[in-house]
Amino acid sequence: MADRLLTVDEAAERLGTGVRFVRRLVAERRIVFVKVGRHVRIADSALTAYIEAHTVQPARLGRPSYGRAA
């Protein structure tokens, strides 16, 4: 089955952001997109890849080690 192409509005809704943010990602070429005529579409897999690439892992748990006091 082919990957679903999302509109900018749908991509913004999935990211939980405004349309302006998604359009900026496209303008800065920070996300893979498809041009269908003059319309911009973002593949569902491209959006998933963007989310995975920008997911920040939590810091390690426990007490931080600052070293010994002088």
CSV table of C-alpha atoms in Angstrom, one decimal:
chain,number,residue,atom,x,y,z
A,1,MET,CA,0.0,0.0,0.0
A,2,ALA,CA,1.3,3.5,-0.8
A,3,ASP,CA,2.2,5.9,1.9
A,4,ARG,CA,-0.5,8.4,2.7
A,5,LEU,CA,0.2,12.0,1.7
A,6,LEU,CA,-0.9,14.5,4.3
A,7,THR,CA,-1.8,18.1,3.6
A,8,VAL,CA,0.0,20.9,5.5
A,9,ASP,CA,-3.0,21.3,7.8
A,10,GLU,CA,-3.1,17.5,8.6
A,11,ALA,CA,0.7,17.5,9.3
A,12,ALA,CA,0.3,20.5,11.6
A,13,GLU,CA,-2.5,18.8,13.5
A,14,ARG,CA,-0.5,15.6,13.9
A,15,LEU,CA,2.5,17.5,15.2
A,16,GLY,CA,0.3,19.6,17.4
A,17,THR,CA,1.6,22.8,15.9
A,18,GLY,CA,0.4,25.6,13.7
A,19,VAL,CA,0.4,25.5,9.9
A,20,ARG,CA,3.0,28.2,9.8
A,21,PHE,CA,5.5,25.9,11.5
A,22,VAL,CA,5.0,23.1,9.0
A,23,ARG,CA,5.3,25.6,6.1
A,24,ARG,CA,8.6,26.9,7.6
A,25,LEU,CA,9.9,23.3,7.8
A,26,VAL,CA,9.1,22.9,4.1
A,27,ALA,CA,10.6,26.3,3.1
A,28,GLU,CA,13.8,25.5,5.0
A,29,ARG,CA,13.9,22.0,3.5
A,30,ARG,CA,14.0,20.5,7.0
A,31,ILE,CA,11.4,17.9,6.1
A,32,VAL,CA,10.9,15.7,3.1
A,33,PHE,CA,7.9,16.8,1.0
A,34,VAL,CA,6.2,16.2,-2.3
A,35,LYS,CA,4.9,18.8,-4.7
A,36,VAL,CA,1.7,17.9,-6.4
A,37,GLY,CA,1.3,20.7,-8.9
A,38,ARG,CA,1.4,23.8,-6.7
A,39,HIS,CA,0.3,21.9,-3.6
A,40,VAL,CA,2.6,20.6,-0.9
A,41,ARG,CA,2.1,17.2,0.6
A,42,ILE,CA,4.1,15.4,3.3
A,43,ALA,CA,4.3,11.6,3.4
A,44,ASP,CA,3.2,10.0,6.6
A,45,SER,CA,6.5,8.2,6.8
A,46,ALA,CA,8.4,11.4,6.3
A,47,LEU,CA,6.5,13.0,9.2
A,48,THR,CA,7.2,9.9,11.4
A,49,ALA,CA,10.9,10.1,10.5
A,50,TYR,CA,11.0,13.8,11.4
A,51,ILE,CA,9.4,13.1,14.8
A,52,GLU,CA,11.9,10.2,15.5
A,53,ALA,CA,14.9,12.3,14.4
A,54,HIS,CA,13.9,15.1,16.7
A,55,THR,CA,12.9,13.1,19.8
A,56,VAL,CA,15.1,13.8,22.7
A,57,GLN,CA,15.8,10.9,25.1
A,58,PRO,CA,15.5,11.6,28.8
A,59,ALA,CA,18.6,12.2,30.9
A,60,ARG,CA,19.9,9.4,33.0
A,61,LEU,CA,18.2,8.9,36.3
A,62,GLY,CA,19.9,9.2,39.6
A,63,ARG,CA,21.8,11.9,41.4
A,64,PRO,CA,24.2,13.8,39.2
A,65,SER,CA,27.8,13.5,40.1
A,66,TYR,CA,29.3,16.9,40.4
A,67,GLY,CA,32.6,15.8,41.8
A,68,ARG,CA,34.1,16.4,45.1
A,69,ALA,CA,34.2,19.8,46.8
A,70,ALA,CA,37.6,21.4,47.2
